[in-house]
Amino acid sequence: MKSILYLATSLYMMSSCLELPAGTALQSHQSSHNQLDLAGGLKEALDHGIRKQVVKLTAVDGFYKNELVKIMMPEELQRVDKALRKVGLGSLADEGVLMLNRAAEDAVKEATPIFVNAVKNISIADAKSIIMGDNRAATTFLETQTTQPLYTQFKPVIQQSFAKVGADKVWNQIISKYNGLPLVKKVNPDLTDYTTRKALTGVFTMIALEEQNIRSNLNARPTKLLQQVFALQDRK
């Protein structure tokens, strides 16, 4: 994949350009070697999370049939769901939920370039801190670096996806049907914002899943570099 090659090249160039502390030639060589290993190992771990887990979310039913990340109606619409089912409109409610998840699946396809940029900017200090951190340290780093650009990228895609599959019309019908029922409190939620935020939650849930797997399962470290680097955290 071009994105993976780009990541590897960027991390190598970044590491090779850093000035190392003064010392013997042997110490300098060893320091450079260790630093490159840390950055490279973290890159591989993040790549595993993105390639093995996040990419799954972009497939049809990537969200909809994954109970860890499936997007349900927002809390304020839970009563809408119950009310529609009571009056025989359960299929309409199901269609609305399906369209939320389809929009999220479309949006996550935009994530890879943003993750590429975030990984490219990892410093040697970041790499060491993350590797020796808790079981979610790498995921937390990506959340800090990418949440805002991902939100900005995801939101218009979700808006377009809603329009493409007619979700706006379906949800207008859902809301109209509910608001037309007697004795209910009328609702008018911002479903684009809600779905965007849920899509982000799903992305980081899947990255965290793979990070925890790599940290706790020796068999989840298929390369020598991953084995060497994460052996450091095993000994802490």
PDB file of C-alpha atoms in Angstrom:
ATOM      1  CA  MET A   1       0.000   0.000   0.000  1.00  0.00           C
ATOM      2  CA  LYS A   2       1.286   3.437  -0.883  1.00  0.00           C
ATOM      3  CA  SER A   3       0.252   4.865   2.469  1.00  0.00           C
ATOM      4  CA  ILE A   4       2.307   2.277   4.357  1.00  0.00           C
ATOM      5  CA  LEU A   5       5.405   2.938   2.241  1.00  0.00           C
ATOM      6  CA  TYR A   6       4.928   6.638   2.775  1.00  0.00           C
ATOM      7  CA  LEU A   7       4.727   6.115   6.546  1.00  0.00           C
ATOM      8  CA  ALA A   8       7.891   4.051   6.644  1.00  0.00           C
ATOM      9  CA  THR A   9       9.854   6.517   4.500  1.00  0.00           C
ATOM     10  CA  SER A  10       8.689   9.518   6.532  1.00  0.00           C
ATOM     11  CA  LEU A  11       9.581   7.923   9.857  1.00  0.00           C
ATOM     12  CA  TYR A  12      13.020   6.917   8.584  1.00  0.00           C
ATOM     13  CA  MET A  13      13.761  10.427   7.306  1.00  0.00           C
ATOM     14  CA  MET A  14      12.528  11.989  10.526  1.00  0.00           C
ATOM     15  CA  SER A  15      14.675   9.727  12.683  1.00  0.00           C
ATOM     16  CA  SER A  16      17.805  10.184  10.590  1.00  0.00           C
ATOM     17  CA  CYS A  17      17.603  13.973  10.749  1.00  0.00           C
ATOM     18  CA  LEU A  18      17.483  14.248  14.563  1.00  0.00           C
ATOM     19  CA  GLU A  19      20.656  15.408  16.343  1.00  0.00           C
ATOM     20  CA  LEU A  20      21.847  12.904  18.920  1.00  0.00           C
ATOM     21  CA  PRO A  21      23.545  13.753  22.244  1.00  0.00           C
ATOM     22  CA  ALA A  22      27.331  14.030  22.221  1.00  0.00           C
ATOM     23  CA  GLY A  23      29.220  10.818  23.019  1.00  0.00           C
ATOM     24  CA  THR A  24      31.397   8.143  21.535  1.00  0.00           C
ATOM     25  CA  ALA A  25      30.812   6.961  17.983  1.00  0.00           C
ATOM     26  CA  LEU A  26      29.655   3.599  19.359  1.00  0.00           C
ATOM     27  CA  GLN A  27      27.179   5.237  21.777  1.00  0.00           C
ATOM     28  CA  SER A  28      25.888   7.492  19.013  1.00  0.00           C
ATOM     29  CA  HIS A  29      25.380   4.553  16.668  1.00  0.00           C
ATOM     30  CA  GLN A  30      23.620   2.525  19.392  1.00  0.00           C
ATOM     31  CA  SER A  31      21.373   5.480  20.315  1.00  0.00           C
ATOM     32  CA  SER A  32      20.422   6.037  16.688  1.00  0.00           C
ATOM     33  CA  HIS A  33      19.669   2.336  16.258  1.00  0.00           C
ATOM     34  CA  ASN A  34      17.477   2.223  19.371  1.00  0.00           C
ATOM     35  CA  GLN A  35      15.595   5.394  18.450  1.00  0.00           C
ATOM     36  CA  LEU A  36      14.855   4.159  14.954  1.00  0.00           C
ATOM     37  CA  ASP A  37      13.646   0.853  16.397  1.00  0.00           C
ATOM     38  CA  LEU A  38      11.254   2.621  18.775  1.00  0.00           C
ATOM     39  CA  ALA A  39       9.779   4.830  16.069  1.00  0.00           C
ATOM     40  CA  GLY A  40       9.622   1.976  13.588  1.00  0.00           C
ATOM     41  CA  GLY A  41       8.028  -0.379  16.102  1.00  0.00           C
ATOM     42  CA  LEU A  42       5.379   2.158  17.037  1.00  0.00           C
ATOM     43  CA  LYS A  43       4.711   2.815  13.368  1.00  0.00           C
ATOM     44  CA  GLU A  44       4.165  -0.885  12.785  1.00  0.00           C
ATOM     45  CA  ALA A  45       1.813  -1.132  15.758  1.00  0.00           C
ATOM     46  CA  LEU A  46      -0.269   1.815  14.551  1.00  0.00           C
ATOM     47  CA  ASP A  47      -0.276   0.452  11.031  1.00  0.00           C
ATOM     48  CA  HIS A  48      -1.616  -2.856  12.333  1.00  0.00           C
ATOM     49  CA  GLY A  49      -4.425  -1.046  14.108  1.00  0.00           C
ATOM     50  CA  ILE A  50      -5.354   0.941  11.016  1.00  0.00           C
ATOM     51  CA  ARG A  51      -4.896  -1.835   8.463  1.00  0.00           C
ATOM     52  CA  LYS A  52      -6.436  -4.708  10.434  1.00  0.00           C
ATOM     53  CA  GLN A  53      -9.197  -2.970  12.326  1.00  0.00           C
ATOM     54  CA  VAL A  54     -10.145   0.476  10.969  1.00  0.00           C
ATOM     55  CA  VAL A  55     -10.297  -0.766   7.375  1.00  0.00           C
ATOM     56  CA  LYS A  56     -12.940  -3.276   8.495  1.00  0.00           C
ATOM     57  CA  LEU A  57     -15.224  -0.372   9.316  1.00  0.00           C
ATOM     58  CA  THR A  58     -15.250   0.840   5.713  1.00  0.00           C
ATOM     59  CA  ALA A  59     -16.828  -2.366   4.406  1.00  0.00           C
ATOM     60  CA  VAL A  60     -20.562  -2.822   4.003  1.00  0.00           C
ATOM     61  CA  ASP A  61     -21.875  -3.620   7.504  1.00  0.00           C
ATOM     62  CA  GLY A  62     -18.504  -2.627   8.989  1.00  0.00           C
ATOM     63  CA  PHE A  63     -20.393  -0.618  11.598  1.00  0.00           C
ATOM     64  CA  TYR A  64     -23.868  -2.092  11.260  1.00  0.00           C
ATOM     65  CA  LYS A  65     -22.921  -5.697  12.112  1.00  0.00           C
ATOM     66  CA  ASN A  66     -20.150  -4.915  14.601  1.00  0.00           C
ATOM     67  CA  GLU A  67     -21.703  -4.753  18.055  1.00  0.00           C
ATOM     68  CA  LEU A  68     -18.652  -2.928  19.433  1.00  0.00           C
ATOM     69  CA  VAL A  69     -19.292   0.122  17.265  1.00  0.00           C
ATOM     70  CA  LYS A  70     -22.813  -0.183  15.819  1.00  0.00           C
ATOM     71  CA  ILE A  71     -24.522   3.195  15.861  1.00  0.00           C
ATOM     72  CA  MET A  72     -27.952   3.154  17.444  1.00  0.00           C
ATOM     73  CA  MET A  73     -30.451   5.975  17.659  1.00  0.00           C
ATOM     74  CA  PRO A  74     -29.230   8.834  19.836  1.00  0.00           C
ATOM     75  CA  GLU A  75     -30.409   8.783  23.435  1.00  0.00           C
ATOM     76  CA  GLU A  76     -33.005  11.459  22.847  1.00  0.00           C
ATOM     77  CA  LEU A  77     -34.496   9.266  20.093  1.00  0.00           C
ATOM     78  CA  GLN A  78     -34.643   6.019  22.055  1.00  0.00           C
ATOM     79  CA  ARG A  79     -38.220   6.839  22.933  1.00  0.00           C
ATOM     80  CA  VAL A  80     -38.828   7.484  19.222  1.00  0.00           C
ATOM     81  CA  ASP A  81     -37.671   3.972  18.433  1.00  0.00           C
ATOM     82  CA  LYS A  82     -39.940   2.440  21.089  1.00  0.00           C
ATOM     83  CA  ALA A  83     -42.925   4.540  20.034  1.00  0.00           C
ATOM     84  CA  LEU A  84     -42.569   3.665  16.346  1.00  0.00           C
ATOM     85  CA  ARG A  85     -42.361  -0.047  17.104  1.00  0.00           C
ATOM     86  CA  LYS A  86     -45.477   0.136  19.260  1.00  0.00           C
ATOM     87  CA  VAL A  87     -47.470   1.530  16.339  1.00  0.00           C
ATOM     88  CA  GLY A  88     -46.128  -0.982  13.807  1.00  0.00           C
ATOM     89  CA  LEU A  89     -43.360   1.159  12.311  1.00  0.00           C
ATOM     90  CA  GLY A  90     -40.415  -0.960  13.456  1.00  0.00           C
ATOM     91  CA  SER A  91     -39.140  -1.389   9.893  1.00  0.00           C
ATOM     92  CA  LEU A  92     -38.927   2.380   9.498  1.00  0.00           C
ATOM     93  CA  ALA A  93     -36.899   2.636  12.706  1.00  0.00           C
ATOM     94  CA  ASP A  94     -34.590  -0.163  11.521  1.00  0.00           C
ATOM     95  CA  GLU A  95     -34.047   1.610   8.199  1.00  0.00           C
ATOM     96  CA  GLY A  96     -33.103   4.800  10.001  1.00  0.00           C
ATOM     97  CA  VAL A  97     -30.483   2.998  12.120  1.00  0.00           C
ATOM     98  CA  LEU A  98     -29.080   1.239   9.055  1.00  0.00           C
ATOM     99  CA  MET A  99     -28.568   4.568   7.300  1.00  0.00           C
ATOM    100  CA  LEU A 100     -26.674   6.025  10.266  1.00  0.00           C
ATOM    101  CA  ASN A 101     -24.250   3.128  10.024  1.00  0.00           C
ATOM    102  CA  ARG A 102     -23.940   3.308   6.243  1.00  0.00           C
ATOM    103  CA  ALA A 103     -22.971   6.966   6.499  1.00  0.00           C
ATOM    104  CA  ALA A 104     -20.288   6.143   9.091  1.00  0.00           C
ATOM    105  CA  GLU A 105     -18.890   3.391   6.843  1.00  0.00           C
ATOM    106  CA  ASP A 106     -18.577   5.914   4.016  1.00  0.00           C
ATOM    107  CA  ALA A 107     -16.901   8.519   6.216  1.00  0.00           C
ATOM    108  CA  VAL A 108     -14.181   6.270   7.647  1.00  0.00           C
ATOM    109  CA  LYS A 109     -12.773   5.783   4.148  1.00  0.00           C
ATOM    110  CA  GLU A 110     -11.420   9.328   4.524  1.00  0.00           C
ATOM    111  CA  ALA A 111      -9.359   8.515   7.619  1.00  0.00           C
ATOM    112  CA  THR A 112      -6.131   7.028   6.230  1.00  0.00           C
ATOM    113  CA  PRO A 113      -4.400  10.242   4.990  1.00  0.00           C
ATOM    114  CA  ILE A 114      -5.063  11.912   8.338  1.00  0.00           C
ATOM    115  CA  PHE A 115      -3.545   8.999  10.240  1.00  0.00           C
ATOM    116  CA  VAL A 116      -0.563   9.023   7.867  1.00  0.00           C
ATOM    117  CA  ASN A 117       0.125  12.652   8.738  1.00  0.00           C
ATOM    118  CA  ALA A 118      -0.211  12.024  12.483  1.00  0.00           C
ATOM    119  CA  VAL A 119       2.191   9.058  12.461  1.00  0.00           C
ATOM    120  CA  LYS A 120       4.679  11.029  10.364  1.00  0.00           C
ATOM    121  CA  ASN A 121       4.885  13.626  13.136  1.00  0.00           C
ATOM    122  CA  ILE A 122       5.675  11.202  15.976  1.00  0.00           C
ATOM    123  CA  SER A 123       8.889  12.234  17.723  1.00  0.00           C
ATOM    124  CA  ILE A 124      11.407   9.882  19.321  1.00  0.00           C
ATOM    125  CA  ALA A 125      10.288  11.101  22.754  1.00  0.00           C
ATOM    126  CA  ASP A 126       6.653  10.451  21.804  1.00  0.00           C
ATOM    127  CA  ALA A 127       7.507   6.946  20.643  1.00  0.00           C
ATOM    128  CA  LYS A 128       9.261   5.968  23.864  1.00  0.00           C
ATOM    129  CA  SER A 129       6.533   7.483  26.042  1.00  0.00           C
ATOM    130  CA  ILE A 130       3.787   5.739  24.066  1.00  0.00           C
ATOM    131  CA  ILE A 131       5.453   2.325  23.998  1.00  0.00           C
ATOM    132  CA  MET A 132       6.096   2.446  27.745  1.00  0.00           C
ATOM    133  CA  GLY A 133       2.653   3.884  28.449  1.00  0.00           C
ATOM    134  CA  ASP A 134      -0.635   2.222  29.313  1.00  0.00           C
ATOM    135  CA  ASN A 135      -2.537  -0.211  27.092  1.00  0.00           C
ATOM    136  CA  ARG A 136      -4.202   2.644  25.239  1.00  0.00           C
ATOM    137  CA  ALA A 137      -1.326   5.110  24.957  1.00  0.00           C
ATOM    138  CA  ALA A 138      -0.921   4.905  21.160  1.00  0.00           C
ATOM    139  CA  THR A 139      -4.670   5.225  20.628  1.00  0.00           C
ATOM    140  CA  THR A 140      -4.786   8.235  22.942  1.00  0.00           C
ATOM    141  CA  PHE A 141      -1.962   9.844  20.965  1.00  0.00           C
ATOM    142  CA  LEU A 142      -3.882   9.374  17.709  1.00  0.00           C
ATOM    143  CA  GLU A 143      -7.077  10.717  19.295  1.00  0.00           C
ATOM    144  CA  THR A 144      -5.254  13.855  20.428  1.00  0.00           C
ATOM    145  CA  GLN A 145      -3.647  14.412  17.040  1.00  0.00           C
ATOM    146  CA  THR A 146      -6.501  13.468  14.705  1.00  0.00           C
ATOM    147  CA  THR A 147      -9.932  13.947  16.317  1.00  0.00           C
ATOM    148  CA  GLN A 148     -10.495  17.478  15.034  1.00  0.00           C
ATOM    149  CA  PRO A 149      -9.249  16.902  11.453  1.00  0.00           C
ATOM    150  CA  LEU A 150     -11.169  13.620  11.306  1.00  0.00           C
ATOM    151  CA  TYR A 151     -14.356  15.348  12.444  1.00  0.00           C
ATOM    152  CA  THR A 152     -13.861  18.051   9.819  1.00  0.00           C
ATOM    153  CA  GLN A 153     -13.290  15.395   7.140  1.00  0.00           C
ATOM    154  CA  PHE A 154     -16.043  13.021   8.228  1.00  0.00           C
ATOM    155  CA  LYS A 155     -18.927  15.456   8.660  1.00  0.00           C
ATOM    156  CA  PRO A 156     -19.427  16.518   5.011  1.00  0.00           C
ATOM    157  CA  VAL A 157     -19.036  12.908   3.873  1.00  0.00           C
ATOM    158  CA  ILE A 158     -21.785  11.868   6.263  1.00  0.00           C
ATOM    159  CA  GLN A 159     -23.994  14.706   5.012  1.00  0.00           C
ATOM    160  CA  GLN A 160     -23.429  13.568   1.430  1.00  0.00           C
ATOM    161  CA  SER A 161     -24.026   9.932   2.363  1.00  0.00           C
ATOM    162  CA  PHE A 162     -27.334  10.798   3.996  1.00  0.00           C
ATOM    163  CA  ALA A 163     -28.421  12.572   0.819  1.00  0.00           C
ATOM    164  CA  LYS A 164     -27.110   9.792  -1.458  1.00  0.00           C
ATOM    165  CA  VAL A 165     -29.123   7.016   0.190  1.00  0.00           C
ATOM    166  CA  GLY A 166     -32.126   9.172   0.957  1.00  0.00           C
ATOM    167  CA  ALA A 167     -31.497   9.094   4.689  1.00  0.00           C
ATOM    168  CA  ASP A 168     -32.545  12.706   5.064  1.00  0.00           C
ATOM    169  CA  LYS A 169     -35.992  11.807   3.711  1.00  0.00           C
ATOM    170  CA  VAL A 170     -36.249   8.670   5.847  1.00  0.00           C
ATOM    171  CA  TRP A 171     -35.313  10.533   8.983  1.00  0.00           C
ATOM    172  CA  ASN A 172     -37.668  13.374   8.173  1.00  0.00           C
ATOM    173  CA  GLN A 173     -40.387  10.759   7.889  1.00  0.00           C
ATOM    174  CA  ILE A 174     -39.340   9.139  11.165  1.00  0.00           C
ATOM    175  CA  ILE A 175     -39.320  12.447  13.028  1.00  0.00           C
ATOM    176  CA  SER A 176     -42.595  13.544  11.429  1.00  0.00           C
ATOM    177  CA  LYS A 177     -44.296  10.263  12.332  1.00  0.00           C
ATOM    178  CA  TYR A 178     -43.070  10.484  15.909  1.00  0.00           C
ATOM    179  CA  ASN A 179     -43.855  14.167  16.370  1.00  0.00           C
ATOM    180  CA  GLY A 180     -47.337  13.454  15.022  1.00  0.00           C
ATOM    181  CA  LEU A 181     -48.089  10.949  17.785  1.00  0.00           C
ATOM    182  CA  PRO A 182     -50.293  12.230  20.625  1.00  0.00           C
ATOM    183  CA  LEU A 183     -48.739  13.330  23.908  1.00  0.00           C
ATOM    184  CA  VAL A 184     -45.082  13.113  22.828  1.00  0.00           C
ATOM    185  CA  LYS A 185     -42.333  15.673  23.301  1.00  0.00           C
ATOM    186  CA  LYS A 186     -41.275  16.791  19.841  1.00  0.00           C
ATOM    187  CA  VAL A 187     -37.656  16.188  18.755  1.00  0.00           C
ATOM    188  CA  ASN A 188     -35.371  17.591  16.076  1.00  0.00           C
ATOM    189  CA  PRO A 189     -31.855  16.154  16.603  1.00  0.00           C
ATOM    190  CA  ASP A 190     -28.660  17.000  14.697  1.00  0.00           C
ATOM    191  CA  LEU A 191     -28.074  13.538  13.265  1.00  0.00           C
ATOM    192  CA  THR A 192     -25.073  14.577  11.161  1.00  0.00           C
ATOM    193  CA  ASP A 193     -23.111  15.704  14.216  1.00  0.00           C
ATOM    194  CA  TYR A 194     -24.244  12.665  16.194  1.00  0.00           C
ATOM    195  CA  THR A 195     -23.228  10.193  13.484  1.00  0.00           C
ATOM    196  CA  THR A 196     -19.884  11.938  12.933  1.00  0.00           C
ATOM    197  CA  ARG A 197     -18.999  11.645  16.613  1.00  0.00           C
ATOM    198  CA  LYS A 198     -20.106   8.021  16.759  1.00  0.00           C
ATOM    199  CA  ALA A 199     -18.000   7.234  13.690  1.00  0.00           C
ATOM    200  CA  LEU A 200     -14.968   8.712  15.470  1.00  0.00           C
ATOM    201  CA  THR A 201     -15.710   6.660  18.573  1.00  0.00           C
ATOM    202  CA  GLY A 202     -15.879   3.535  16.420  1.00  0.00           C
ATOM    203  CA  VAL A 203     -12.532   4.254  14.764  1.00  0.00           C
ATOM    204  CA  PHE A 204     -10.675   4.675  18.045  1.00  0.00           C
ATOM    205  CA  THR A 205     -12.448   1.693  19.605  1.00  0.00           C
ATOM    206  CA  MET A 206     -11.048  -0.552  16.871  1.00  0.00           C
ATOM    207  CA  ILE A 207      -7.537   0.946  17.047  1.00  0.00           C
ATOM    208  CA  ALA A 208      -7.523   0.456  20.828  1.00  0.00           C
ATOM    209  CA  LEU A 209      -8.613  -3.148  20.342  1.00  0.00           C
ATOM    210  CA  GLU A 210      -5.585  -3.902  18.167  1.00  0.00           C
ATOM    211  CA  GLU A 211      -3.208  -1.938  20.399  1.00  0.00           C
ATOM    212  CA  GLN A 212      -4.270  -3.958  23.443  1.00  0.00           C
ATOM    213  CA  ASN A 213      -3.861  -7.145  21.427  1.00  0.00           C
ATOM    214  CA  ILE A 214      -0.291  -6.255  20.415  1.00  0.00           C
ATOM    215  CA  ARG A 215       0.632  -5.260  23.955  1.00  0.00           C
ATOM    216  CA  SER A 216      -0.776  -8.374  25.632  1.00  0.00           C
ATOM    217  CA  ASN A 217      -0.446 -11.113  23.024  1.00  0.00           C
ATOM    218  CA  LEU A 218       3.018 -12.164  21.856  1.00  0.00           C
ATOM    219  CA  ASN A 219       1.493 -13.891  18.821  1.00  0.00           C
ATOM    220  CA  ALA A 220       0.099 -10.532  17.670  1.00  0.00           C
ATOM    221  CA  ARG A 221       3.658  -9.300  16.993  1.00  0.00           C
ATOM    222  CA  PRO A 222       4.465 -10.914  13.635  1.00  0.00           C
ATOM    223  CA  THR A 223       7.681  -8.995  12.906  1.00  0.00           C
ATOM    224  CA  LYS A 224      11.021  -9.018  14.679  1.00  0.00           C
ATOM    225  CA  LEU A 225      10.817  -5.242  15.154  1.00  0.00           C
ATOM    226  CA  LEU A 226       7.469  -5.430  16.940  1.00  0.00           C
ATOM    227  CA  GLN A 227       8.784  -8.230  19.134  1.00  0.00           C
ATOM    228  CA  GLN A 228      11.924  -6.283  20.095  1.00  0.00           C
ATOM    229  CA  VAL A 229      10.222  -2.964  20.745  1.00  0.00           C
ATOM    230  CA  PHE A 230       7.265  -4.239  22.729  1.00  0.00           C
ATOM    231  CA  ALA A 231       9.511  -6.503  24.771  1.00  0.00           C
ATOM    232  CA  LEU A 232      10.549  -3.238  26.462  1.00  0.00           C
ATOM    233  CA  GLN A 233       7.025  -2.697  27.796  1.00  0.00           C
ATOM    234  CA  ASP A 234       6.777  -6.362  28.791  1.00  0.00           C
ATOM    235  CA  ARG A 235       9.687  -5.820  31.192  1.00  0.00           C
ATOM    236  CA  LYS A 236       8.464  -2.592  32.772  1.00  0.00           C
TER     237      LYS A 236
END
